[in-house]
mmCIF file of C-alpha atoms and ligand atoms in Angstrom:
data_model
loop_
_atom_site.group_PDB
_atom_site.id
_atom_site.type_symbol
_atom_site.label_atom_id
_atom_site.label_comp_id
_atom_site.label_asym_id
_atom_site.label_seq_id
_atom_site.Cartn_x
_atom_site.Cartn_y
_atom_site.Cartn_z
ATOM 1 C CA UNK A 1 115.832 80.981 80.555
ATOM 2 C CA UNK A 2 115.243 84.570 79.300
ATOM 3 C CA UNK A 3 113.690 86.910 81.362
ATOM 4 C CA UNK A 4 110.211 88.103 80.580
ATOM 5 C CA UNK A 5 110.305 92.090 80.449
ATOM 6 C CA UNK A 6 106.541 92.790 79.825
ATOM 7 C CA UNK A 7 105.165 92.396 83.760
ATOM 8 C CA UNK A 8 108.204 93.761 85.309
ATOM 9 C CA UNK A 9 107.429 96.703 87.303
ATOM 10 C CA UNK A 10 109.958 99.889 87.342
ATOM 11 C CA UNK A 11 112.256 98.698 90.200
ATOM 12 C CA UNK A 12 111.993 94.879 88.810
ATOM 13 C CA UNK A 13 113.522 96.159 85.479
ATOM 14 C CA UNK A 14 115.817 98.542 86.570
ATOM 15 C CA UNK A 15 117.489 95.905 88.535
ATOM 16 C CA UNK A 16 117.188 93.564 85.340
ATOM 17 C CA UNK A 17 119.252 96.408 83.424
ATOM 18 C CA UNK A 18 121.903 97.144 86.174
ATOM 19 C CA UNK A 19 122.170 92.956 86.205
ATOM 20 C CA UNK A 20 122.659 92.998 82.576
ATOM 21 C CA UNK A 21 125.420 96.130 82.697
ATOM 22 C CA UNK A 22 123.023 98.758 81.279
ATOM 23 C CA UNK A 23 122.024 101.809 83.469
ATOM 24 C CA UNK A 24 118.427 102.114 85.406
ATOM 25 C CA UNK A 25 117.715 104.413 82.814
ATOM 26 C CA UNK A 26 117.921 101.557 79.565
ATOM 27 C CA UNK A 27 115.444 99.598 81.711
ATOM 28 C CA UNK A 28 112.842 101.921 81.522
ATOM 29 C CA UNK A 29 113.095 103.110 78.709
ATOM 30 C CA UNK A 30 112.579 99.509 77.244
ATOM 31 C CA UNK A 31 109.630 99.457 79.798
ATOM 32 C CA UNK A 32 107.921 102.628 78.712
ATOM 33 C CA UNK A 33 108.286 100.801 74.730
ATOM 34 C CA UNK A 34 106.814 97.712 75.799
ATOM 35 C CA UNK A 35 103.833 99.480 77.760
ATOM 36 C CA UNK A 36 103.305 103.090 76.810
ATOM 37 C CA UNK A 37 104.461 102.576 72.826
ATOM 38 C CA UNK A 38 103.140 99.080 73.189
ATOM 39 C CA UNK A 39 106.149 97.703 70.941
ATOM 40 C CA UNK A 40 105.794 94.188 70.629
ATOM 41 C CA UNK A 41 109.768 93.034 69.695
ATOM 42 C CA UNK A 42 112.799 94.480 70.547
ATOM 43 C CA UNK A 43 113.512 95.468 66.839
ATOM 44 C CA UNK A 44 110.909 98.115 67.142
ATOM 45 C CA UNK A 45 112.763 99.987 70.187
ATOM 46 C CA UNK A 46 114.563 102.323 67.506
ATOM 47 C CA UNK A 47 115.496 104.489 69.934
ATOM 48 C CA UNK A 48 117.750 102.032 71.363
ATOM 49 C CA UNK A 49 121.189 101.383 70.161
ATOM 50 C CA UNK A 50 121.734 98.596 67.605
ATOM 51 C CA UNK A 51 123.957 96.790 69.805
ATOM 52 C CA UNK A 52 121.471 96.934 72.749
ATOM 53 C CA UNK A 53 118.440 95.792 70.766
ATOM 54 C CA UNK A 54 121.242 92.535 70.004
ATOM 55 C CA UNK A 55 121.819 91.946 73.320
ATOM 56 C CA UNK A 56 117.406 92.562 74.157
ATOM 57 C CA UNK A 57 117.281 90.007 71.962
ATOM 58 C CA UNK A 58 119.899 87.597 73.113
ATOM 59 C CA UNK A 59 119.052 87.644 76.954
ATOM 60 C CA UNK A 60 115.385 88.822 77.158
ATOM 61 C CA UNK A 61 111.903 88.155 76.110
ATOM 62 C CA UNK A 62 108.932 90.181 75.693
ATOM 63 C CA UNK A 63 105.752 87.461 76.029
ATOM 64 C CA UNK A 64 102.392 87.508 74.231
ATOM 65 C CA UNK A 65 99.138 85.937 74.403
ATOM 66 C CA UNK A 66 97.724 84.615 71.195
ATOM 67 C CA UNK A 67 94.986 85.981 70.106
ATOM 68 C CA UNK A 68 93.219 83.258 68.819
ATOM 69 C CA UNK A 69 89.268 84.360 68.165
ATOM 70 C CA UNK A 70 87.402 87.734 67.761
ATOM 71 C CA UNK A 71 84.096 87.770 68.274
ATOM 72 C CA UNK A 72 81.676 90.872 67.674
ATOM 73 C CA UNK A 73 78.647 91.166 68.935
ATOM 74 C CA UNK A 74 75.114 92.981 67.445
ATOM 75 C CA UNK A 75 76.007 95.957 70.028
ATOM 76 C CA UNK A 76 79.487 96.699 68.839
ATOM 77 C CA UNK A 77 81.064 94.506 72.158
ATOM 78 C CA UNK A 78 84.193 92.697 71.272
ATOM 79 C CA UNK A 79 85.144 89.508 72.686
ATOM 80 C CA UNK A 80 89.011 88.659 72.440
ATOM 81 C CA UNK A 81 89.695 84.846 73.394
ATOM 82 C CA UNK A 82 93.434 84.943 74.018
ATOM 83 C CA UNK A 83 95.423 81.144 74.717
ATOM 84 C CA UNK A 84 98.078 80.893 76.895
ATOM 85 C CA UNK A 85 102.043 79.414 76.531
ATOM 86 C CA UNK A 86 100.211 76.556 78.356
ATOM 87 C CA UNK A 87 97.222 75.626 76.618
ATOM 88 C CA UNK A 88 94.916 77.529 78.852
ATOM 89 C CA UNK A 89 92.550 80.103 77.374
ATOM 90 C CA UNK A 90 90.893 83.508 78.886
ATOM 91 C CA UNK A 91 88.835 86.042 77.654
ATOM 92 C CA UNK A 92 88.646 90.069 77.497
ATOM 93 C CA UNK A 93 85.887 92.062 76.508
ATOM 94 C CA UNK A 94 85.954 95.196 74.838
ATOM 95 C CA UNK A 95 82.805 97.526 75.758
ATOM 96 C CA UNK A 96 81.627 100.604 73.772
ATOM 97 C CA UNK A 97 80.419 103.362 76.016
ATOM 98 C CA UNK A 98 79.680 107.000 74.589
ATOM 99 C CA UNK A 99 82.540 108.459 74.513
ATOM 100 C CA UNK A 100 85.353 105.646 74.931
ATOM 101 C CA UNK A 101 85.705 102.291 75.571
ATOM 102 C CA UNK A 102 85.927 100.236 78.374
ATOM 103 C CA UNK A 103 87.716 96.933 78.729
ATOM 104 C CA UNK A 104 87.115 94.253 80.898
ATOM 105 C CA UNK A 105 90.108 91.819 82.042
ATOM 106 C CA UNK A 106 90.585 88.295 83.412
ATOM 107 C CA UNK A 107 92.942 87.932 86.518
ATOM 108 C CA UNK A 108 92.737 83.977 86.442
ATOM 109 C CA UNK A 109 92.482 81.495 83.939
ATOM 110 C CA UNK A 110 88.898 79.528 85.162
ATOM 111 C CA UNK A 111 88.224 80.928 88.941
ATOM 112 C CA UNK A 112 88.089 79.034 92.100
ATOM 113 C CA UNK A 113 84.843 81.110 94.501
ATOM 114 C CA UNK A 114 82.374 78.386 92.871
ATOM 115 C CA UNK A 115 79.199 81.264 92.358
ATOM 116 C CA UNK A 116 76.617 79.140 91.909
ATOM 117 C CA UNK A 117 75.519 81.541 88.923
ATOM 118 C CA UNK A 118 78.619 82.180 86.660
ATOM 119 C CA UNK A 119 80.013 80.269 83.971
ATOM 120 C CA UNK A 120 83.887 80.729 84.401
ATOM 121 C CA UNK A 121 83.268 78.820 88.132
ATOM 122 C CA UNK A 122 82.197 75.880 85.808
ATOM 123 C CA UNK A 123 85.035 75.244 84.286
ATOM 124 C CA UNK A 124 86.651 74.967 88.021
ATOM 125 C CA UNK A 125 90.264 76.763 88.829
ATOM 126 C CA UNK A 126 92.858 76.188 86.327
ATOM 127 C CA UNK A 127 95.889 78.971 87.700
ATOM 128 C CA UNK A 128 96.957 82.426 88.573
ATOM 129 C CA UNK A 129 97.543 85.243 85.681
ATOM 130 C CA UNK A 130 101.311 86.516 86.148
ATOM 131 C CA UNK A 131 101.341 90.356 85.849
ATOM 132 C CA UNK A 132 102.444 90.553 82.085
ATOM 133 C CA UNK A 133 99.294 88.008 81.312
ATOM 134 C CA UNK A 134 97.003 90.710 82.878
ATOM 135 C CA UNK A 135 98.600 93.285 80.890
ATOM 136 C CA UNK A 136 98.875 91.620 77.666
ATOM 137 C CA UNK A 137 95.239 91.166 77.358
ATOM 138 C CA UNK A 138 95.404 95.421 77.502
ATOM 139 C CA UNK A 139 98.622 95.804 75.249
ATOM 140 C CA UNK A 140 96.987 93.321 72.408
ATOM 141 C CA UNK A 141 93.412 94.712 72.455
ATOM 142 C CA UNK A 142 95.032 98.627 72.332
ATOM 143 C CA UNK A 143 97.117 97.167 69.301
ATOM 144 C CA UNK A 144 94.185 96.384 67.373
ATOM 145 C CA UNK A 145 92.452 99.471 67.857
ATOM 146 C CA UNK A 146 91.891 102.276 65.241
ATOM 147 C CA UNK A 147 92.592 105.031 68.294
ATOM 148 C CA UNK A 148 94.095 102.863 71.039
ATOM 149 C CA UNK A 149 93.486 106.771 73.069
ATOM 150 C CA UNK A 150 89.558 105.718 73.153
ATOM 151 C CA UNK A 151 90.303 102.882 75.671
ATOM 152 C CA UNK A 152 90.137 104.697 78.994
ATOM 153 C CA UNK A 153 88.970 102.721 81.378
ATOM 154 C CA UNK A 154 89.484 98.781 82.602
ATOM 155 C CA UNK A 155 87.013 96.785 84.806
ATOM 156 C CA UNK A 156 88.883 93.532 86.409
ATOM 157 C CA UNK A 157 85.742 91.484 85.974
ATOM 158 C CA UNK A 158 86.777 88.700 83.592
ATOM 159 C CA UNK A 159 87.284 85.645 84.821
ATOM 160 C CA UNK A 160 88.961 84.752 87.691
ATOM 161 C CA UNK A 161 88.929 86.219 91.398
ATOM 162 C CA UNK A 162 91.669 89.210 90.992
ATOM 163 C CA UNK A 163 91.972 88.992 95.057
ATOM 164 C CA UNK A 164 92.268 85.804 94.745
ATOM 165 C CA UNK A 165 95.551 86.162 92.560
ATOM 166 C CA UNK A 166 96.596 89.329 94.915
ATOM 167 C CA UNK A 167 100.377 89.272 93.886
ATOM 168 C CA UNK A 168 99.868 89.103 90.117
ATOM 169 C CA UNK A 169 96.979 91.886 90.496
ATOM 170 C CA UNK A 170 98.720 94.301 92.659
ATOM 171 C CA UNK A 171 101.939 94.091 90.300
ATOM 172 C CA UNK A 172 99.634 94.378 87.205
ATOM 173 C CA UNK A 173 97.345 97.309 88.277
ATOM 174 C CA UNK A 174 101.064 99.106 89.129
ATOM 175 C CA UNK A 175 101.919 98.644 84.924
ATOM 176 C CA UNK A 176 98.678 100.097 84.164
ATOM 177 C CA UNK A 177 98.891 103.421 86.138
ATOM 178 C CA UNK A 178 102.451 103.825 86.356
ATOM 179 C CA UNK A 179 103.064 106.655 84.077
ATOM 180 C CA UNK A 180 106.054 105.070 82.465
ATOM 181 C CA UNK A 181 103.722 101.886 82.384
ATOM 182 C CA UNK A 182 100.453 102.382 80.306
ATOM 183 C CA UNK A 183 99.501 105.189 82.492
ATOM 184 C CA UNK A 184 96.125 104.954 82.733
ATOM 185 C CA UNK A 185 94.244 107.209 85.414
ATOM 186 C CA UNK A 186 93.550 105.070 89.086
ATOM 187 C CA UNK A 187 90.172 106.543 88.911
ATOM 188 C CA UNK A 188 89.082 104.939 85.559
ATOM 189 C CA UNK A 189 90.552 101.561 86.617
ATOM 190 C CA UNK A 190 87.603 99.018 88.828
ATOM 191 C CA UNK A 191 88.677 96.108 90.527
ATOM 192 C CA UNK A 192 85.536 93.661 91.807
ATOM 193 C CA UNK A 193 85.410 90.830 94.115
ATOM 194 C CA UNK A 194 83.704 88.607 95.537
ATOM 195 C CA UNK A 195 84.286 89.308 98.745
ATOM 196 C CA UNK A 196 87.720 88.118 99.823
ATOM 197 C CA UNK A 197 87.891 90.109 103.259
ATOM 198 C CA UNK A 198 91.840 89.935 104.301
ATOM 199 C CA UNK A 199 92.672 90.701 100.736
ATOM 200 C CA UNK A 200 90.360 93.822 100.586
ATOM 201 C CA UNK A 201 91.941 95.246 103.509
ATOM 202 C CA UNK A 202 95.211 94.867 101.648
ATOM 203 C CA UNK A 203 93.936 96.437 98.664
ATOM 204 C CA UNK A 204 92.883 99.536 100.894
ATOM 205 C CA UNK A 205 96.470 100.352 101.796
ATOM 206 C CA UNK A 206 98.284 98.964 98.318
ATOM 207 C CA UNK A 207 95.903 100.238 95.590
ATOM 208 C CA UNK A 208 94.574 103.439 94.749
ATOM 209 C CA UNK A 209 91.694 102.004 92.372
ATOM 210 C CA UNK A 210 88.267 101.911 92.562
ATOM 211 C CA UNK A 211 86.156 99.083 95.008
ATOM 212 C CA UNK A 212 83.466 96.856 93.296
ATOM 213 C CA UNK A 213 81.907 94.108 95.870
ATOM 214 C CA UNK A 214 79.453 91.760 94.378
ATOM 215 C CA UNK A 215 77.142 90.939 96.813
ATOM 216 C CA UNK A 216 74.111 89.436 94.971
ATOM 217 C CA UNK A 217 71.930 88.865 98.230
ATOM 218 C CA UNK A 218 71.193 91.029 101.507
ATOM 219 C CA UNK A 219 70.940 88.181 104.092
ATOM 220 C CA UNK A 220 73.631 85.478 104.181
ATOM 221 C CA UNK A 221 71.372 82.414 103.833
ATOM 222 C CA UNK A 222 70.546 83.341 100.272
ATOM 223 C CA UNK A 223 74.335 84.904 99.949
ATOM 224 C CA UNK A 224 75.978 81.497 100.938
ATOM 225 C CA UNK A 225 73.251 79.514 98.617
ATOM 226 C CA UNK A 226 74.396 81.777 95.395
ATOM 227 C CA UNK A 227 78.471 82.330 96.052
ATOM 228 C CA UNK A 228 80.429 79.742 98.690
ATOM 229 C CA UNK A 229 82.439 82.570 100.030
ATOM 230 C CA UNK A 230 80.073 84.196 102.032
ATOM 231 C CA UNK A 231 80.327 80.680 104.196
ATOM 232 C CA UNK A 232 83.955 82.071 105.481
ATOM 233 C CA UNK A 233 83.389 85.905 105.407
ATOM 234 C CA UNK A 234 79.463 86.135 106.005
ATOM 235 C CA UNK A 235 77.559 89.640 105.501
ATOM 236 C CA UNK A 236 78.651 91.322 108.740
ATOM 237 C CA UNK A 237 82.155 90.688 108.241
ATOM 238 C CA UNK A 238 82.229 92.156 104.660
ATOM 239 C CA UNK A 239 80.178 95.462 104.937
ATOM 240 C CA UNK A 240 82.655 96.060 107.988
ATOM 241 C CA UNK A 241 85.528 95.819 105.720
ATOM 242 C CA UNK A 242 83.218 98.031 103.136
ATOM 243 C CA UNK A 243 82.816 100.844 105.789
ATOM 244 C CA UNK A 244 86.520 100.697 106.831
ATOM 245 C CA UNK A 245 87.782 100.701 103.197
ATOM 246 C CA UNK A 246 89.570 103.990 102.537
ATOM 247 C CA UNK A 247 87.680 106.243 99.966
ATOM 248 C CA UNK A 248 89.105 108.838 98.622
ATOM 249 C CA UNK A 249 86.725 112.002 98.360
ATOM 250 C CA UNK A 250 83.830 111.506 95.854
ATOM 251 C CA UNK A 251 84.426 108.189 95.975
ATOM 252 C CA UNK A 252 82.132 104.968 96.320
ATOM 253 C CA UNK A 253 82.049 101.600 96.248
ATOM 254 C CA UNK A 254 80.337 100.088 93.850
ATOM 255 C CA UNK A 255 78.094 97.033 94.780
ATOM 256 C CA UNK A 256 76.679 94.825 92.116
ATOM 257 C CA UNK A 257 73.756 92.677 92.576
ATOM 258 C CA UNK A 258 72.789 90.270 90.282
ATOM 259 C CA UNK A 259 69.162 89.595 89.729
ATOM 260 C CA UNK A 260 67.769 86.116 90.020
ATOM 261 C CA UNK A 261 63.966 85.279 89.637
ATOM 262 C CA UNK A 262 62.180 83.986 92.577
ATOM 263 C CA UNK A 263 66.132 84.295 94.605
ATOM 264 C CA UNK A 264 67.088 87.252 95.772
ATOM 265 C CA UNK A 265 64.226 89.700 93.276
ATOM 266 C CA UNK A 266 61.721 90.865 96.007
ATOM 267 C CA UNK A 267 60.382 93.723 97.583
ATOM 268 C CA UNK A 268 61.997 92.135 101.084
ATOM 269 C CA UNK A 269 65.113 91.937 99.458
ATOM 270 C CA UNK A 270 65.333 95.288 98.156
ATOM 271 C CA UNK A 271 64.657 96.534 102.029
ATOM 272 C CA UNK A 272 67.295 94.449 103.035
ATOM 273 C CA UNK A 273 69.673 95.632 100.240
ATOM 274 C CA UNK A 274 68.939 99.011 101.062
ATOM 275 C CA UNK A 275 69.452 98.576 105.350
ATOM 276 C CA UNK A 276 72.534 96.756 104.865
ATOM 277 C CA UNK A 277 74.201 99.613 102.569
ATOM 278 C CA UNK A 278 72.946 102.336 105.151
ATOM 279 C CA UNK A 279 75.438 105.204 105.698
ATOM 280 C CA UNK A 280 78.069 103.646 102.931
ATOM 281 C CA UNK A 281 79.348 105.739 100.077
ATOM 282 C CA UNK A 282 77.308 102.913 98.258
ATOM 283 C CA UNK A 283 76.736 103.096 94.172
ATOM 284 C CA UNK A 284 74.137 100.078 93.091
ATOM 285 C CA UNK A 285 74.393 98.054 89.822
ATOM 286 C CA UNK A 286 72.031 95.600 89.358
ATOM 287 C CA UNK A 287 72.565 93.341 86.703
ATOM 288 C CA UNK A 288 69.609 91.138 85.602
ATOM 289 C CA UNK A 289 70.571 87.853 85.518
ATOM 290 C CA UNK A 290 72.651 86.519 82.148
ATOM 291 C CA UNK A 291 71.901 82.979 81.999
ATOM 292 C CA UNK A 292 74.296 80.776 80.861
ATOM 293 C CA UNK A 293 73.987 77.206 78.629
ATOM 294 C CA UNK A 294 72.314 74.510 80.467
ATOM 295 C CA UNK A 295 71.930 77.234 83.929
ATOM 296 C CA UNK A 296 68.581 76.090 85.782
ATOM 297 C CA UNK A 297 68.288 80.376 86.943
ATOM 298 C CA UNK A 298 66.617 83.069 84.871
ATOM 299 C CA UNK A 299 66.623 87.103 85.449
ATOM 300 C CA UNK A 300 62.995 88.093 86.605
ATOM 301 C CA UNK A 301 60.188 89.816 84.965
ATOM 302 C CA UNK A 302 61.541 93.752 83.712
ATOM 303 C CA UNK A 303 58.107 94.967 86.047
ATOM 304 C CA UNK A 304 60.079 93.295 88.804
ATOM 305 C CA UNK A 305 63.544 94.274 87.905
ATOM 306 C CA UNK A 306 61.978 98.246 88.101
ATOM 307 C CA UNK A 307 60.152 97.421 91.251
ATOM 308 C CA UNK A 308 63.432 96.535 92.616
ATOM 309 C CA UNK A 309 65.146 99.759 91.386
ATOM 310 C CA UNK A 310 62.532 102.194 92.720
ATOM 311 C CA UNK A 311 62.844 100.561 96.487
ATOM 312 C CA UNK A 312 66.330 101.870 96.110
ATOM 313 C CA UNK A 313 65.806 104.913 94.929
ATOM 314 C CA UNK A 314 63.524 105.885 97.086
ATOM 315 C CA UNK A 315 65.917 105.343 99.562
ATOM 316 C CA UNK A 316 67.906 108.113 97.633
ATOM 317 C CA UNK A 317 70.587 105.131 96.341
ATOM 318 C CA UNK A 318 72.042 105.518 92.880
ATOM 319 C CA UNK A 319 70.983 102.236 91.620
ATOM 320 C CA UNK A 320 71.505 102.043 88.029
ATOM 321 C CA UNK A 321 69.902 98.550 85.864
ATOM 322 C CA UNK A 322 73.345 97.337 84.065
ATOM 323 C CA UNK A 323 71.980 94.958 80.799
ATOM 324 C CA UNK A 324 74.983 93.695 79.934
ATOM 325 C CA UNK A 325 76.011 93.807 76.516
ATOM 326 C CA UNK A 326 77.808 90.971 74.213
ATOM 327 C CA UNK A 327 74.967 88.388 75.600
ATOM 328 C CA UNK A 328 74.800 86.782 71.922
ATOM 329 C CA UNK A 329 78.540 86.198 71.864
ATOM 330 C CA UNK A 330 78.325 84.841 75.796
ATOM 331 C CA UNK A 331 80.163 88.090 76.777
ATOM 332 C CA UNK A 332 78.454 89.500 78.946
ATOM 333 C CA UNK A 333 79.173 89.439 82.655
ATOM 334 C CA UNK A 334 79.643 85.373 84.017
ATOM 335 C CA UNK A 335 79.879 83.768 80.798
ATOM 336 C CA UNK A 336 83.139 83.921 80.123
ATOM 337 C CA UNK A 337 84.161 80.462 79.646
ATOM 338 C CA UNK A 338 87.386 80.455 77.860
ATOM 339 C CA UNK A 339 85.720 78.535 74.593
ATOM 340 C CA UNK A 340 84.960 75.823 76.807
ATOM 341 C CA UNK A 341 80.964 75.235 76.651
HETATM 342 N N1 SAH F 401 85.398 87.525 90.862
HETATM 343 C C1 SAH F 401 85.051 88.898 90.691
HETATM 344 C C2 SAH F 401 85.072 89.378 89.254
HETATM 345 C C3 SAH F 401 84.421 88.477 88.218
HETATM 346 S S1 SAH F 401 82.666 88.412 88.184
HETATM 347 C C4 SAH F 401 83.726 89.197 91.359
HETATM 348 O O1 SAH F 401 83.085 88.268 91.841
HETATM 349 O O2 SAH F 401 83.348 90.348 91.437
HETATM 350 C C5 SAH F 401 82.173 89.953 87.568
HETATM 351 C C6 SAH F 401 80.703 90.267 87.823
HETATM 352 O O3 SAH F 401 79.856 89.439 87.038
HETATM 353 C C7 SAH F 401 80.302 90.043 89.259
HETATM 354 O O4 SAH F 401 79.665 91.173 89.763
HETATM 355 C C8 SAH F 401 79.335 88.882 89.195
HETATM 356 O O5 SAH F 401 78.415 88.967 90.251
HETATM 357 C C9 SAH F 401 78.748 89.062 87.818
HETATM 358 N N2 SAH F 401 78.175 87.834 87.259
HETATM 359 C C10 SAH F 401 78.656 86.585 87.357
HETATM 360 N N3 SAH F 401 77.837 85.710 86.746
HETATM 361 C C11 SAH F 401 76.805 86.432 86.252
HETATM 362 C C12 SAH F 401 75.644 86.099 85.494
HETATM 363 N N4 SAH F 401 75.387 84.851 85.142
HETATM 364 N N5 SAH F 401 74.809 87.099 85.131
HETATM 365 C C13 SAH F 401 75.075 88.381 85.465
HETATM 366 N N6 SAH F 401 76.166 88.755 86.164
HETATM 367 C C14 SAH F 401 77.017 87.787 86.554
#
């Protein structure tokens, strides 16, 4: 089989070049073509000798996702349905923001933590990303940009559970900051989970990118009714991993909470919210709920969803209300589905 260059990290295609009688050096300079020039065959690597691009071709592979749909929504959000070499599809969403764009990654195709609210747990676990799936989904969408420089920033919020698929995350978030990768800044790149406590501590000593924990409730009987994980790491255990996680300076961790009418939406659960996060380098996004086809749950009231807000600010929290854009192209956070509806 050829080898696949387009996940391989610095080391991984060094050694593939030294294997194949070329020096360290050939290895990544195909690997800053691939990633930082975003080259998508070995014929455009004209820096290379003729004879090496021959051999590229010969021995090696550079993979791609097809990009199978575009969808644009009213607000200018982009939703890129890519299929796999398997038949599997995900989805990435492309986000306009001020001043540059933001784009939001899948990690898995379906996801396996069962949240009781999102689409993608619907369609039930169908396998892990490898790295160069996770880093496709950037290369393509930069591609088809007009000024690929605008897209700053990546959320790994798609589908999936990146923690979940820690291996193929770690290896991916490496190609995106490495600076012969796509060299994108660690502070502009967000990873969020669900809560997967060994895996967090991992992250805390292999990753220098930024902490998202979607918590959705402040006591664990609602917590464990909503998303199946609290069941194995329950409140106490997670905000312990929160306070031990190791922020840089300025840094905070970012804690989304969903919004559910008549669930988790009152003035109790905003005290709770608000005890639990005490004396954490906390940042609050609460995200009314996106409903999905056929979901029995509905965000509450927009009196409510400000209600909820002030408690938290009062409290001196940054707690900003995230409406989450793409909603009429089921973009928007959990309802990626991967076509399937
Ligand atoms: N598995 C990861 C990343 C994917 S979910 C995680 O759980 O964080 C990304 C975000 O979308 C999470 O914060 C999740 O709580 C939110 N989300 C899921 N379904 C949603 C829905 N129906 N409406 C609004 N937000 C939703």
């Amino acid at each position: 089989m050829k080898a696949d260059l387009k996940g391989m990290t610095t080391h991984e295609i060094e050694e593939w070049a030294v294997s194949q009688g070329l020096t360290p050096y050939r290895g990544r300079q195909i690997r800053h073509w691939m990633l930082g020039r975003l080259a998508g065959s070995f014929e455009e690597m004209t820096s290379l000798p003729k004879t090496l691009r021959a051999l590229l071709i010969e021995n090696a592979n550079i993979s791609h996702l097809e990009n199978t749909e575009l969808l644009e929504s009213k607000d200018g959000t982009r939703k890129y349905l890519f299929r796999l070499a398997d038949g599997n599809h995900i989805e990435s969403v492309l986000i306009p923001e001020r001043d540059h764009l933001t784009l939001c990654i899948s990690s898995q195709a379906g996801c396996a933590m069962g949240c009781r609210f999102c689409f993608t747990a619907k369609q039930g676990f169908k396998r892990h990303l490898t790295s160069s799936e996770i880093i496709d989904q950037v290369a393509q969408v930069k591609r088809s940009l007009d000024d690929p420089a605008r897209l700053t920033n990546i959320v790994m919020m798609g589908m999936g559970e990146p923690l979940h698929n820690y291996y193929g995350t770690l290896k991916a978030v490496k190609n995106l900051i490495d600076q012969d990768g796509m060299n994108f800044s660690h502070r502009k790149i967000t990873l969020s989970t669900c809560g997967l406590v060994p895996e967090m501590e991992k992250m805390g000593k292999d990753m220098t990118v930024n902490l998202a924990v979607s918590l959705n409730a402040a006591d664990d009987e609602t917590r464990t009714s909503l998303m199946p994980v609290n069941k194995k790491f329950p409140l106490e255990t997670l905000m312990s991993a929160c306070r031990k996680f190791p922020l840089p300076n300025r840094r905070m961790i970012t804690f989304e909470y969903i919004l559910i009418g008549g669930v988790n939406d009152s003035d109790g659960d905003a005290t709770r919210l608000s005890r639990l996060l005490t004396g954490l380098r906390a940042k609050i996004n609460l995200i009314p709920l996106n409903p999905y086809p056929g979901s029995p749950m509905a965000p509450p009231s927009e009196g409510k969803i400000l209600c909820f807000q002030k408690i938290l600010l009062n409290d001196n929290y940054t707690a900003i209300i995230r409406k989450s854009k793409g909603s009429d192209i089921l973009a928007a956070c959990g309802q990626l589905s991967g076509g399937v509806s």
